[in-house]
Short mmCIF file of C-alpha atoms (C1' of nucleotides) in Angstrom, two decimals:
data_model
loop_
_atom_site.label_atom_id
_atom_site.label_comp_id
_atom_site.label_asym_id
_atom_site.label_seq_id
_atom_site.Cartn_x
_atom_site.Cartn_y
_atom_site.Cartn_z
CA UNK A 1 96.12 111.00 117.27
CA UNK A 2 95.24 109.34 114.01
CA UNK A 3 94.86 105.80 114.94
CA UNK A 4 96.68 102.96 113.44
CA UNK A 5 95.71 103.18 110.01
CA UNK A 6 96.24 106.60 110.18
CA UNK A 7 99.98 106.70 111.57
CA UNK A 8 102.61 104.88 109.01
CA UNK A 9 106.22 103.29 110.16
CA UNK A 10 107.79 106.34 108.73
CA UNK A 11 105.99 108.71 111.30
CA UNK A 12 107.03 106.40 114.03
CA UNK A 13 110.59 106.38 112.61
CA UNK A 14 110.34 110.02 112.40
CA UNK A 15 109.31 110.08 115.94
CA UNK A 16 112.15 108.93 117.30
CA UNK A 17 114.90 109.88 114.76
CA UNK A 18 115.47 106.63 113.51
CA UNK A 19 115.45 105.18 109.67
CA UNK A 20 111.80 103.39 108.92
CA UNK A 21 113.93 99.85 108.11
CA UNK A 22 115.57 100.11 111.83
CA UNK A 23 112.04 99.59 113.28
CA UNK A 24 112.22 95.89 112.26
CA UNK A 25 114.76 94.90 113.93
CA UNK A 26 112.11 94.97 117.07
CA UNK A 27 109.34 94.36 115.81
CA UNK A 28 108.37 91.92 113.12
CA UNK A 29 105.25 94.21 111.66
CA UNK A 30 103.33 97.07 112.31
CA UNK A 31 100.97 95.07 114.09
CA UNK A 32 103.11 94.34 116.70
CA UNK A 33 104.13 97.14 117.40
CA UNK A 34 100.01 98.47 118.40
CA UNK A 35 99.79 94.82 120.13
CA UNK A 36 103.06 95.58 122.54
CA UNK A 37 101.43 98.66 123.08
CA UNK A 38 98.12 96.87 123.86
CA UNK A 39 99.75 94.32 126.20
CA UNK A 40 101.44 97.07 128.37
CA UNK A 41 98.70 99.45 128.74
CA UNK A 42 95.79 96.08 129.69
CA UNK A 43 98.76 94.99 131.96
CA UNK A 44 99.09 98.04 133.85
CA UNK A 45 95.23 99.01 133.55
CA UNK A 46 94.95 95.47 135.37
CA UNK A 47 97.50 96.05 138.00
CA UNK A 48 95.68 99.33 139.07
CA UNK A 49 92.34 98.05 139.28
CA UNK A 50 93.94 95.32 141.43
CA UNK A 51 95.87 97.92 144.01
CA UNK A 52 92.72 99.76 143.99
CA UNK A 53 90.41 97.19 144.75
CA UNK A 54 92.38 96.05 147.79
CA UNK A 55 93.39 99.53 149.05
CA UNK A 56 89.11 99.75 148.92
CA UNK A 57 88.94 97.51 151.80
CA UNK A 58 86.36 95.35 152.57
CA UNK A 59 83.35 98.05 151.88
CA UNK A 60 81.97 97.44 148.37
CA UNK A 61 81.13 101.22 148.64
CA UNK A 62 84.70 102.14 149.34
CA UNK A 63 86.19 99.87 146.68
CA UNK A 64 84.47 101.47 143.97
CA UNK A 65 85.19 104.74 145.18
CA UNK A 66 88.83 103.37 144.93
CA UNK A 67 88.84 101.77 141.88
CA UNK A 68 86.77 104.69 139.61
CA UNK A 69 89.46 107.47 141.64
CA UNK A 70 91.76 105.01 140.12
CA UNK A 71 91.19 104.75 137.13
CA UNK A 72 89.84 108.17 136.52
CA UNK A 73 93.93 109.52 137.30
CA UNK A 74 94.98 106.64 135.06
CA UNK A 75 92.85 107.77 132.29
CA UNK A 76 93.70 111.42 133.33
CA UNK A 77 97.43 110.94 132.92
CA UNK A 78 98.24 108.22 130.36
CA UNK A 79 95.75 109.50 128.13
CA UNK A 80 97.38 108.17 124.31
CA UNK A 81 97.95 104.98 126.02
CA UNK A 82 94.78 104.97 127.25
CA UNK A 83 93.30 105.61 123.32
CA UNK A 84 95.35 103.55 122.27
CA UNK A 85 94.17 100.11 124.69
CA UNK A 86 90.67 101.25 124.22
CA UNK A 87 90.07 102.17 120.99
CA UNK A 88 92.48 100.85 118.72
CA UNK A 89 92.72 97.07 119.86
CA UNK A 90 90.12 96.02 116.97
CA UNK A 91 92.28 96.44 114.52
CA UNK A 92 94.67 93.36 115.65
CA UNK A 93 94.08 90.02 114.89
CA UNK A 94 92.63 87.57 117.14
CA UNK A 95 96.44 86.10 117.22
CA UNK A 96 97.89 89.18 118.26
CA UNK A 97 94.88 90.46 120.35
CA UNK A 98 95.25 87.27 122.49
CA UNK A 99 97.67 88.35 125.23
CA UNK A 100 95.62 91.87 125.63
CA UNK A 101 92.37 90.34 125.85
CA UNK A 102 93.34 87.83 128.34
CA UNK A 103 93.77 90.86 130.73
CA UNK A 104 90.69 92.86 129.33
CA UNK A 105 87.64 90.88 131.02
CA UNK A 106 89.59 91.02 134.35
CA UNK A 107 88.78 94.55 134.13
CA UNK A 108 85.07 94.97 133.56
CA UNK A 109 84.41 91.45 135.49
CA UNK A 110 86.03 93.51 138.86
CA UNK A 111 83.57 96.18 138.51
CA UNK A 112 80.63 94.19 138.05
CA UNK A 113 81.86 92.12 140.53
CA UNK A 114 81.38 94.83 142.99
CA UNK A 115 78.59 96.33 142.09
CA UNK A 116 77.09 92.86 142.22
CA UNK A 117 78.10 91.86 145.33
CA UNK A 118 77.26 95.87 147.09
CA UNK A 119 73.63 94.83 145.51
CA UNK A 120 73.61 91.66 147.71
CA UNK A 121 74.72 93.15 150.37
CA UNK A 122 72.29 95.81 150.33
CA UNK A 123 74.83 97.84 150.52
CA UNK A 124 73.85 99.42 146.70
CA UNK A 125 70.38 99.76 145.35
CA UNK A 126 71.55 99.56 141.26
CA UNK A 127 68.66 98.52 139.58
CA UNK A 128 70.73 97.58 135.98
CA UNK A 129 74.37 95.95 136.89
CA UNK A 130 75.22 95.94 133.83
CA UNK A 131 74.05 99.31 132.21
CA UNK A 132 75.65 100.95 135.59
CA UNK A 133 78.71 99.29 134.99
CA UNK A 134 78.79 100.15 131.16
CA UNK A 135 78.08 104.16 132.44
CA UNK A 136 80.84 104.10 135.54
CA UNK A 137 83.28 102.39 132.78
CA UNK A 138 82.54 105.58 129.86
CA UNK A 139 83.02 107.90 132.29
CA UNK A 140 87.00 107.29 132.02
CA UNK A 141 87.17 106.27 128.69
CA UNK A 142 85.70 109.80 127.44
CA UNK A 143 88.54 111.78 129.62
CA UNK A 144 91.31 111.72 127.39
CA UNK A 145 89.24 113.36 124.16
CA UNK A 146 87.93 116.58 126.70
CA UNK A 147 90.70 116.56 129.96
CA UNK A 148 93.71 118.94 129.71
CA UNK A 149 95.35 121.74 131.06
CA UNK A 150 92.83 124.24 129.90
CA UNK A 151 89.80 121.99 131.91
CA UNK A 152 90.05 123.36 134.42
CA UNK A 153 90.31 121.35 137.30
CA UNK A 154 92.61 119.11 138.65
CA UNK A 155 93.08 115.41 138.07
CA UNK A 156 92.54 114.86 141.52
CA UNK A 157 89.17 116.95 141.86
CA UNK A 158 88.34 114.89 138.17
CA UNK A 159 88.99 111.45 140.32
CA UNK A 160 87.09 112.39 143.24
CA UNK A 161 84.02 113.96 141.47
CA UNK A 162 83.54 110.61 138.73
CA UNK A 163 83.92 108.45 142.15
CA UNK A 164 81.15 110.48 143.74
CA UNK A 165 79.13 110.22 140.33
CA UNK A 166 79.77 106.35 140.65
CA UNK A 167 78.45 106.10 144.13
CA UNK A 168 75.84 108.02 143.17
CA UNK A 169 74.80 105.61 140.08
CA UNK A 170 74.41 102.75 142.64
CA UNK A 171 72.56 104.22 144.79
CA UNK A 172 74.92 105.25 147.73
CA UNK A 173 73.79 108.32 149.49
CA UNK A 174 75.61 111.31 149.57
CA UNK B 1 83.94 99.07 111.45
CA UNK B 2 87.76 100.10 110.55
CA UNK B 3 87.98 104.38 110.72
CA UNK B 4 88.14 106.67 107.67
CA UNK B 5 92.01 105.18 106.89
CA UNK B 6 91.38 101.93 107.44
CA UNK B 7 88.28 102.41 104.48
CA UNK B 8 88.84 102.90 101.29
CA UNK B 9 87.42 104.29 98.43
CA UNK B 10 87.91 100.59 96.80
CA UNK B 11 85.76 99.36 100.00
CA UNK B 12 83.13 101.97 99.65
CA UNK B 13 82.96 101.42 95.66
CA UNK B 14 81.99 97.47 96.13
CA UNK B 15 79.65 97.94 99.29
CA UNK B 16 77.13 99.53 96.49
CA UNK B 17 78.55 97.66 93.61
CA UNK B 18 79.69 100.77 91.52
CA UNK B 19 83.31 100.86 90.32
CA UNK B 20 85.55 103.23 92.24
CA UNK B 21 85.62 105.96 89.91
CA UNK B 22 81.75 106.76 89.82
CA UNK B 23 81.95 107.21 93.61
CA UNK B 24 83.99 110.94 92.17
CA UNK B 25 80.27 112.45 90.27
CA UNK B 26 78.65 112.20 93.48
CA UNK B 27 81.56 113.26 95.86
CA UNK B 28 85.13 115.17 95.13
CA UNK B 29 87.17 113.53 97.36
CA UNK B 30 86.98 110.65 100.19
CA UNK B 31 86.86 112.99 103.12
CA UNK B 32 83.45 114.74 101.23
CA UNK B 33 82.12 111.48 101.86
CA UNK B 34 82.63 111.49 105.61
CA UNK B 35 82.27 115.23 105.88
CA UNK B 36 78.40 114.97 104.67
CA UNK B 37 77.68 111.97 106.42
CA UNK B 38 79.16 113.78 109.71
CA UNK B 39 76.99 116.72 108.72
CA UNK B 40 73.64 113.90 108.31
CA UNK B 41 74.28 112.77 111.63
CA UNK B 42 74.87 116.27 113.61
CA UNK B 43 71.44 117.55 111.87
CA UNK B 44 69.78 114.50 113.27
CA UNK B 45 71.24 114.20 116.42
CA UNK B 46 70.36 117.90 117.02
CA UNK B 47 67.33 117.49 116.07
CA UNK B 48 66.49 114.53 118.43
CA UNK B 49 67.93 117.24 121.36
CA UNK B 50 65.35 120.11 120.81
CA UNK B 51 62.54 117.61 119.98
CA UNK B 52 63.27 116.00 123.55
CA UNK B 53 64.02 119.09 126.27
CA UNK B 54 60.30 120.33 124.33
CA UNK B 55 59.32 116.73 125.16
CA UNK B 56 60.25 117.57 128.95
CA UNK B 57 58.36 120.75 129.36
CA UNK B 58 59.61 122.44 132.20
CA UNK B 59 60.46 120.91 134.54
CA UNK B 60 64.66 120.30 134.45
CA UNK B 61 64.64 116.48 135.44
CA UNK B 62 62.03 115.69 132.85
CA UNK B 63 64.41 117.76 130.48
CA UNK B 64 67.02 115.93 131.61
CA UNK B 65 65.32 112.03 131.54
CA UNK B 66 63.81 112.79 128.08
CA UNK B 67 67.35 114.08 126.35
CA UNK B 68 69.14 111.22 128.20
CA UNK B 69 66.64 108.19 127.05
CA UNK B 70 66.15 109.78 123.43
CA UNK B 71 70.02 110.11 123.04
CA UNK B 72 70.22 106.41 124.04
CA UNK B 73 67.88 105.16 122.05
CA UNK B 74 69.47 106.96 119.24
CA UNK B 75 73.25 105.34 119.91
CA UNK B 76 71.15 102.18 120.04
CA UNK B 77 69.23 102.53 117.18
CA UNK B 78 72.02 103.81 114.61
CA UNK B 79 75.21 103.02 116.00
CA UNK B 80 77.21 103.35 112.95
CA UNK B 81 76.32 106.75 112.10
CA UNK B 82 77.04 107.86 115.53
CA UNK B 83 80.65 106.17 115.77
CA UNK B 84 81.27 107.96 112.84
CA UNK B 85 80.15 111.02 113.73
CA UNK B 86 81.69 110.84 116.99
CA UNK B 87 84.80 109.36 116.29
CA UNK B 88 85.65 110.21 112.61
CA UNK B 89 85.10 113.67 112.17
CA UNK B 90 88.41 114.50 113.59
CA UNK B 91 90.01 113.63 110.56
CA UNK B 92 88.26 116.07 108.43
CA UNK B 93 90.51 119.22 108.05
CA UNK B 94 88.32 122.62 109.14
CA UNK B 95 86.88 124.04 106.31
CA UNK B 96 85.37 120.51 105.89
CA UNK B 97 84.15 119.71 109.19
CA UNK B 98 82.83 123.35 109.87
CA UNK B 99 79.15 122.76 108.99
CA UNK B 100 79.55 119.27 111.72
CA UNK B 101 81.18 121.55 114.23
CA UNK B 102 78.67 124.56 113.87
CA UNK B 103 75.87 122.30 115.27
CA UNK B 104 78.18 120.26 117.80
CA UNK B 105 78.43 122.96 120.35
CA UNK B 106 74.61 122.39 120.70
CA UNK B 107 74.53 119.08 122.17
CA UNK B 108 76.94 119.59 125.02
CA UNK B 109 75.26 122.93 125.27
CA UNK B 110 71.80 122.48 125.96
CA UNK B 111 72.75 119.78 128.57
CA UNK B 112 74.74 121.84 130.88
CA UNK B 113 71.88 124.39 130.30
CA UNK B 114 69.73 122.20 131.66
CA UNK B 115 71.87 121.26 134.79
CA UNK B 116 72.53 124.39 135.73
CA UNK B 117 68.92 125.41 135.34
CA UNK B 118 68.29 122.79 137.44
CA UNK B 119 71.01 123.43 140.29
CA UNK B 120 69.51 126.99 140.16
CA UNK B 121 65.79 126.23 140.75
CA UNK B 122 67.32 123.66 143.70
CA UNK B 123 66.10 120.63 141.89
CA UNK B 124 69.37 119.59 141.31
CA UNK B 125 72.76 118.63 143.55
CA UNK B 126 75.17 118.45 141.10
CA UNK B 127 78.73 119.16 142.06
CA UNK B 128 80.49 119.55 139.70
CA UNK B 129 78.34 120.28 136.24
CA UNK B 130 81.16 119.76 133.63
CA UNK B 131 81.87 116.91 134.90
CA UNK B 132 78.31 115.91 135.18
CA UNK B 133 78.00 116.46 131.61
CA UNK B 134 80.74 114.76 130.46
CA UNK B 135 79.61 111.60 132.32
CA UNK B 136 76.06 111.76 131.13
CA UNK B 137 77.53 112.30 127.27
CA UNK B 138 79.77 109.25 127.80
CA UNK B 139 77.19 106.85 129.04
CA UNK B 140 75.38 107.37 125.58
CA UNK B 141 78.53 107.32 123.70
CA UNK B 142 79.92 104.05 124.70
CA UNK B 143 76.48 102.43 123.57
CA UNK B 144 77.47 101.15 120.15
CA UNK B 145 80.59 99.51 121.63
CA UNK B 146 78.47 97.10 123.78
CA UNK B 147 74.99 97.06 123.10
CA UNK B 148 73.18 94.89 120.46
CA UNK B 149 71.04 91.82 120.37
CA UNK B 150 73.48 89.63 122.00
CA UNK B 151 73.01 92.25 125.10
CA UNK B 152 69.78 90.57 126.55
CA UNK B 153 68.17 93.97 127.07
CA UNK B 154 65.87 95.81 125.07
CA UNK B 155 66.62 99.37 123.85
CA UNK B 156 63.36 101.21 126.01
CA UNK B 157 64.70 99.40 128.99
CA UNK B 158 68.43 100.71 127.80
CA UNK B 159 67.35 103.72 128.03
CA UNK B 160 65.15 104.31 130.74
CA UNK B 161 68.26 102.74 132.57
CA UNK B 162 70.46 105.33 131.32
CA UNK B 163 67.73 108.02 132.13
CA UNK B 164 67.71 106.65 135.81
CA UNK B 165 71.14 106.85 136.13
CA UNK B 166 71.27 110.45 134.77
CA UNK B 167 68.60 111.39 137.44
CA UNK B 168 71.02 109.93 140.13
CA UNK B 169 74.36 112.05 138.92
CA UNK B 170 72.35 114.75 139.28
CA UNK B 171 71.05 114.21 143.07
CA UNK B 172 67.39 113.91 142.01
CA UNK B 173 65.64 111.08 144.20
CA UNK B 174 64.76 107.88 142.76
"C1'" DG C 1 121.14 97.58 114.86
"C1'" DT C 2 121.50 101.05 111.87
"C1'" DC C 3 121.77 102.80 107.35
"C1'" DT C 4 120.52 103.53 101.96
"C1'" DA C 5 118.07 101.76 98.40
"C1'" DT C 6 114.32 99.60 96.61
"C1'" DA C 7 110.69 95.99 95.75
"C1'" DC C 8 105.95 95.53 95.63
"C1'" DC C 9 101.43 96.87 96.43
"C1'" DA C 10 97.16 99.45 97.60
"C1'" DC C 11 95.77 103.92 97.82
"C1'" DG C 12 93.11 108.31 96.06
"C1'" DA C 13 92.10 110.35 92.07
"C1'" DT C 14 91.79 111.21 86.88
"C1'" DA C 15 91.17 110.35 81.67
"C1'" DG C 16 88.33 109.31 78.23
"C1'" DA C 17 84.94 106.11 75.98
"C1'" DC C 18 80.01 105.04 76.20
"C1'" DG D 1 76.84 108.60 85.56
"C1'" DT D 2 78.95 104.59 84.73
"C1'" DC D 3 82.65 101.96 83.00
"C1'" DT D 4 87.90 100.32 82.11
"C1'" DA D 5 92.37 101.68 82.41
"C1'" DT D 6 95.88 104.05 84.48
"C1'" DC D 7 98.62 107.69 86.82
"C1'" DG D 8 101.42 109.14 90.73
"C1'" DT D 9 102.02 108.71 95.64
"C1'" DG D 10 102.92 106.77 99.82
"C1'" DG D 11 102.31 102.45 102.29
"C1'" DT D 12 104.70 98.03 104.55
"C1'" DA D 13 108.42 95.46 104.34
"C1'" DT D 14 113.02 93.56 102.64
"C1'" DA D 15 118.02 93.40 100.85
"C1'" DG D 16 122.47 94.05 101.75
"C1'" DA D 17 126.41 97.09 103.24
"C1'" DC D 18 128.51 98.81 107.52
#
DNA sequence: GTCTATACCACGATAGAC
DNA sequence: GTCTATCGTGGTATAGAC
């Protein structure tokens, strides 16, 4: 909640009742500790969009309906690890950021892909790839600072109303 | 470029070549110094808001295109001020970031106004407004994560991009 | 692998001269 | 209002016993 330089090795060692000195016998720095963090959260984010994608079909329409549902319940119930991949890779050095990166393009490179390809197929009428992509992408990465309990909806009706919104941006009719 | 921990008073001090200590007859603490730039950047962004729904007389999609393109341009134009006021002012503790949060409720405000004044005069299909909203918001938010010179599109056309999309989550016909 | 103890350093903030 | 100098705290990380 207070991002790296704002959470110390004694409130992790607090967090999980251990001495601040028993953290490094796993991990040689603070900094690895955020980068392990990193490299789980890009390799499941990656896995998803990859299940999604296929379990889209063939349809570019019905992928990205698929892969913004998909990510929308990712983002809906991971959200710290969410924060955490998103917002506080920067901090890591390009060493360290290496292995998290590697996986990061994958991610935005799917969804243009789409969008790209439902433009050539006519299928999608997007007039800005990128800009549309850039939108359908900070639609998820804004849930976890306003999405809770007290919301009001349901993850599920969150997942289904962004992927509407997302057909919606390229031009899919209703 | 590294949060409110992760700058320090040290780091402030040499960006305007003054010693650390006179940084303390302008300011009583470190989180003063966030807490009025926070309150700069609410003033302005409200501001910008009012100035554009008057900009879109009446009608609730010109409302809603002129709020959306001057909010982008605005992300575009000072995106350090509006990461920190976004994503800093968090950290201040209440009393501090009470004058921030007193003209916050604004912004989100007056754009669901203007969706649900728009679902109610029928120029609008929106679905689900508060989720509408939030999508809108993010679009703009995201904009000093990605956008610069490097980009390879201007700010107007950022913006009447994001304005077009807006239009479309919405249900108002291209 | 965990602990206690501690080294070493950068931090926010203050004192007091000018 | 600015400086130099410094205080006290809390930070990351290590040493060495168990």
């Amino acid at each position: 909640m207070h991002g790296f330089h704002g959470t110390s090795m004694r409130d992790l060692a607090k967090a999980i009742e251990l001495a601040p000195s028993a953290l490094y016998a796993s991990f040689p720095s603070k900094e690895h500790v955020l980068a392990e963090l990193v490299r789980l959260g890009h390799e499941a984010h990656l896995a998803m969009f990859r299940k999604a994608v296929l379990d889209g079909g063939s349809d570019p329409a019905d992928q990205l309906r698929a892969l913004v549902h998909a990510n929308a319940v990712m983002h809906a119930t991971y959200p710290h690890i969410a924060v955490v991949v998103n917002d506080e890779m920067h901090v890591l050095n390009a060493e360290l950021a290496a292995p998290g990166l590697a996986r990061a393009p994958s991610g935005i490179a799917m969804l243009m892909d789409i969008i790209e390809r439902g433009i050539a197929m006519k299928r999608f009428v997007a007039r800005h790839p990128m800009v549309t992509a850039g939108a359908i992408g900070a639609m998820a990465l804004r849930i976890p600072y306003w999405f809770g309990p007290s919301a009001g909806i349901t993850i599920e009706e969150l997942a289904a109303a962004q992927a509407a919104l997302a057909l919606d941006m390229v031009g899919v009719a209703r």
